[in-house]
PDB file of C-alpha atoms in Angstrom:
ATOM      1  CA  MET A  29      17.100 113.419 126.914  1.00  0.00           C
ATOM      2  CA  ARG A  30      19.907 116.012 127.167  1.00  0.00           C
ATOM      3  CA  MET A  31      22.189 116.246 130.497  1.00  0.00           C
ATOM      4  CA  TYR A  32      23.649 119.479 129.288  1.00  0.00           C
ATOM      5  CA  GLU A  33      22.277 122.915 127.406  1.00  0.00           C
ATOM      6  CA  GLU A  34      23.620 124.489 124.565  1.00  0.00           C
ATOM      7  CA  ASP A  35      25.690 127.109 127.307  1.00  0.00           C
ATOM      8  CA  GLY A  36      27.290 124.413 128.652  1.00  0.00           C
ATOM      9  CA  ALA A  37      25.372 124.311 132.205  1.00  0.00           C
ATOM     10  CA  ALA A  38      23.821 121.118 133.401  1.00  0.00           C
ATOM     11  CA  ALA A  39      20.011 120.924 132.391  1.00  0.00           C
ATOM     12  CA  GLY A  40      17.585 120.945 135.430  1.00  0.00           C
ATOM     13  CA  VAL A  41      20.660 121.213 138.177  1.00  0.00           C
ATOM     14  CA  PRO A  42      21.944 123.814 139.580  1.00  0.00           C
ATOM     15  CA  GLY A  43      25.682 125.171 140.336  1.00  0.00           C
ATOM     16  CA  ARG A  44      28.910 124.694 137.907  1.00  0.00           C
ATOM     17  CA  GLY A  45      28.410 124.312 134.008  1.00  0.00           C
ATOM     18  CA  LEU A  46      30.295 121.803 132.257  1.00  0.00           C
ATOM     19  CA  TRP A  47      33.192 124.272 131.318  1.00  0.00           C
ATOM     20  CA  VAL A  48      33.902 126.940 133.654  1.00  0.00           C
ATOM     21  CA  GLU A  49      37.198 129.226 133.306  1.00  0.00           C
ATOM     22  CA  GLU A  50      39.102 129.779 136.405  1.00  0.00           C
ATOM     23  CA  PRO A  51      41.762 132.367 137.083  1.00  0.00           C
ATOM     24  CA  ALA A  52      45.223 131.163 136.728  1.00  0.00           C
ATOM     25  CA  ARG A  53      47.126 130.632 140.042  1.00  0.00           C
ATOM     26  CA  ARG A  54      50.601 131.844 139.029  1.00  0.00           C
ATOM     27  CA  ARG A  55      51.550 134.303 135.990  1.00  0.00           C
ATOM     28  CA  ARG A  56      53.298 132.807 133.168  1.00  0.00           C
ATOM     29  CA  MET A  57      57.289 132.752 133.072  1.00  0.00           C
ATOM     30  CA  PRO A  58      58.303 134.929 130.476  1.00  0.00           C
ATOM     31  CA  ASP A  59      59.420 133.428 127.099  1.00  0.00           C
ATOM     32  CA  PRO A  60      63.270 133.460 127.359  1.00  0.00           C
ATOM     33  CA  VAL A  61      63.041 131.685 130.818  1.00  0.00           C
ATOM     34  CA  ARG A  62      60.191 129.059 129.786  1.00  0.00           C
ATOM     35  CA  SER A  63      62.575 127.630 126.851  1.00  0.00           C
ATOM     36  CA  SER A  64      65.086 128.023 128.757  1.00  0.00           C
ATOM     37  CA  ALA A  65      63.224 125.578 131.084  1.00  0.00           C
ATOM     38  CA  VAL A  66      61.837 123.539 128.438  1.00  0.00           C
ATOM     39  CA  ARG A  67      65.487 122.777 126.911  1.00  0.00           C
ATOM     40  CA  ALA A  68      66.476 121.713 130.803  1.00  0.00           C
ATOM     41  CA  VAL A  69      63.741 119.478 130.956  1.00  0.00           C
ATOM     42  CA  LEU A  70      64.293 117.777 127.355  1.00  0.00           C
ATOM     43  CA  ILE A  71      67.760 117.274 128.523  1.00  0.00           C
ATOM     44  CA  VAL A  72      67.390 115.890 131.378  1.00  0.00           C
ATOM     45  CA  ALA A  73      65.429 113.478 130.598  1.00  0.00           C
ATOM     46  CA  VAL A  74      67.763 112.329 127.464  1.00  0.00           C
ATOM     47  CA  THR A  75      70.090 112.283 130.675  1.00  0.00           C
ATOM     48  CA  LEU A  76      68.216 110.363 132.484  1.00  0.00           C
ATOM     49  CA  THR A  77      67.351 107.693 129.471  1.00  0.00           C
ATOM     50  CA  GLU A  78      70.647 107.199 128.966  1.00  0.00           C
ATOM     51  CA  ALA A  79      71.743 106.515 132.207  1.00  0.00           C
ATOM     52  CA  THR A  80      69.335 103.985 132.246  1.00  0.00           C
ATOM     53  CA  ILE A  81      70.101 102.453 129.063  1.00  0.00           C
ATOM     54  CA  THR A  82      74.147 102.690 130.526  1.00  0.00           C
ATOM     55  CA  PHE A  83      72.997 100.741 133.731  1.00  0.00           C
ATOM     56  CA  PHE A  84      71.457  97.817 131.633  1.00  0.00           C
ATOM     57  CA  LEU A  85      74.363  97.859 129.420  1.00  0.00           C
ATOM     58  CA  ALA A  86      76.274  97.286 132.822  1.00  0.00           C
ATOM     59  CA  LEU A  87      74.369  94.645 134.074  1.00  0.00           C
ATOM     60  CA  THR A  88      74.773  92.222 130.591  1.00  0.00           C
ATOM     61  CA  GLY A  89      78.241  93.238 130.402  1.00  0.00           C
ATOM     62  CA  SER A  90      78.386  94.184 127.261  1.00  0.00           C
ATOM     63  CA  TRP A  91      81.150  96.277 125.118  1.00  0.00           C
ATOM     64  CA  LEU A  92      79.144  99.170 124.951  1.00  0.00           C
ATOM     65  CA  ALA A  93      78.843  99.874 128.714  1.00  0.00           C
ATOM     66  CA  PHE A  94      82.116 101.901 129.291  1.00  0.00           C
ATOM     67  CA  PRO A  95      81.710 104.049 126.036  1.00  0.00           C
ATOM     68  CA  MET A  96      78.014 104.831 127.812  1.00  0.00           C
ATOM     69  CA  VAL A  97      79.569 105.844 130.900  1.00  0.00           C
ATOM     70  CA  LEU A  98      81.750 108.264 129.240  1.00  0.00           C
ATOM     71  CA  ILE A  99      79.059 110.076 127.622  1.00  0.00           C
ATOM     72  CA  GLY A 100      76.807 109.485 130.587  1.00  0.00           C
ATOM     73  CA  ILE A 101      79.174 111.928 132.220  1.00  0.00           C
ATOM     74  CA  ALA A 102      79.305 114.624 129.833  1.00  0.00           C
ATOM     75  CA  ALA A 103      75.470 114.561 129.790  1.00  0.00           C
ATOM     76  CA  THR A 104      75.482 115.060 133.149  1.00  0.00           C
ATOM     77  CA  ILE A 105      77.380 118.060 132.773  1.00  0.00           C
ATOM     78  CA  VAL A 106      75.161 119.341 130.147  1.00  0.00           C
ATOM     79  CA  ALA A 107      72.180 118.875 132.210  1.00  0.00           C
ATOM     80  CA  THR A 108      73.790 120.580 134.724  1.00  0.00           C
ATOM     81  CA  TRP A 109      74.315 123.710 133.014  1.00  0.00           C
ATOM     82  CA  ALA A 110      70.532 123.242 131.314  1.00  0.00           C
ATOM     83  CA  VAL A 111      69.225 123.444 134.566  1.00  0.00           C
ATOM     84  CA  LEU A 112      71.636 126.570 135.815  1.00  0.00           C
ATOM     85  CA  ASP A 113      70.560 128.085 132.372  1.00  0.00           C
ATOM     86  CA  VAL A 114      67.007 128.518 133.906  1.00  0.00           C
ATOM     87  CA  TRP A 115      67.934 129.897 136.924  1.00  0.00           C
ATOM     88  CA  ILE A 116      70.427 132.470 135.450  1.00  0.00           C
ATOM     89  CA  THR A 117      68.422 133.223 132.945  1.00  0.00           C
ATOM     90  CA  ARG A 118      65.325 133.750 135.197  1.00  0.00           C
ATOM     91  CA  GLN A 119      67.858 135.927 137.242  1.00  0.00           C
ATOM     92  CA  MET A 120      68.847 138.345 133.910  1.00  0.00           C
ATOM     93  CA  TRP A 121      64.985 138.422 133.393  1.00  0.00           C
ATOM     94  CA  ASN A 122      64.125 140.251 136.905  1.00  0.00           C
ATOM     95  CA  GLN A 123      67.223 142.433 137.077  1.00  0.00           C
ATOM     96  CA  ARG A 124      66.522 143.720 132.957  1.00  0.00           C
ATOM     97  CA  HIS A 125      62.832 144.032 133.326  1.00  0.00           C
ATOM     98  CA  GLY A 126      62.347 144.595 136.814  1.00  0.00           C
ATOM     99  CA  VAL A 127      60.452 142.973 139.802  1.00  0.00           C
ATOM    100  CA  LEU A 128      57.421 144.613 140.935  1.00  0.00           C
ATOM    101  CA  SER A 129      58.153 144.898 144.962  1.00  0.00           C
ATOM    102  CA  GLU A 130      55.568 145.641 147.206  1.00  0.00           C
ATOM    103  CA  PRO A 131      55.713 145.821 151.375  1.00  0.00           C
ATOM    104  CA  SER A 132      54.369 142.797 152.853  1.00  0.00           C
ATOM    105  CA  SER A 133      51.791 142.816 155.735  1.00  0.00           C
ATOM    106  CA  ALA A 134      54.665 142.351 158.181  1.00  0.00           C
ATOM    107  CA  ALA A 135      56.623 145.421 156.758  1.00  0.00           C
ATOM    108  CA  ARG A 136      57.505 148.075 159.373  1.00  0.00           C
ATOM    109  CA  GLU A 137      56.675 151.429 159.361  1.00  0.00           C
ATOM    110  CA  PRO A 138      59.749 154.225 159.213  1.00  0.00           C
ATOM    111  CA  ARG A 139      61.131 154.200 163.400  1.00  0.00           C
ATOM    112  CA  ARG A 140      60.289 158.288 162.983  1.00  0.00           C
ATOM    113  CA  GLY A 141      56.777 157.281 162.910  1.00  0.00           C
ATOM    114  CA  ARG A 142      56.295 155.254 165.266  1.00  0.00           C
ATOM    115  CA  ILE A 143      57.571 157.584 167.839  1.00  0.00           C
ATOM    116  CA  PRO A 144      54.927 159.725 169.215  1.00  0.00           C
ATOM    117  CA  GLY A 145      56.120 163.829 169.706  1.00  0.00           C
ATOM    118  CA  HIS A 146      59.463 162.847 167.465  1.00  0.00           C
ATOM    119  CA  GLU A 147      57.735 163.316 164.537  1.00  0.00           C
ATOM    120  CA  GLY A 148      60.888 165.484 163.023  1.00  0.00           C
ATOM    121  CA  ARG A 149      63.398 165.177 165.071  1.00  0.00           C
ATOM    122  CA  LEU A 150      66.360 162.995 164.163  1.00  0.00           C
ATOM    123  CA  THR A 151      67.904 162.060 167.469  1.00  0.00           C
ATOM    124  CA  ALA A 152      67.531 159.026 169.182  1.00  0.00           C
ATOM    125  CA  PRO A 153      64.822 159.240 172.444  1.00  0.00           C
ATOM    126  CA  GLY A 154      66.026 160.182 175.425  1.00  0.00           C
ATOM    127  CA  ARG A 155      69.207 162.542 174.689  1.00  0.00           C
ATOM    128  CA  GLY A 156      67.583 165.838 174.074  1.00  0.00           C
TER     129      GLY A 156
END
């Protein structure tokens, strides 16, 4: 007795099949932004690992603790720059390739269009 048919639908059971494509919730990041984000995640992971090792070396009183603290300070600076690089790369991408800007539902129409009887006038209401 097979539980699923060849097309992925459950045998004898109505409803969803085994594999159903769902649309992505968010658009994919541009390639430069994604690569800088991956680089930042790797650098931050290495920095956190190094900080953990430094902590345990300091607990044991090892002579390697002091050089590792200096390396940890440098790694923190590099990790901070890597995270800022993601933000800078994203901003540059948006400036160079444009952002689709659509008015929200809360956007108000221009004032001249809302005042009845003053569609063509540029003066303030009540002044003439």
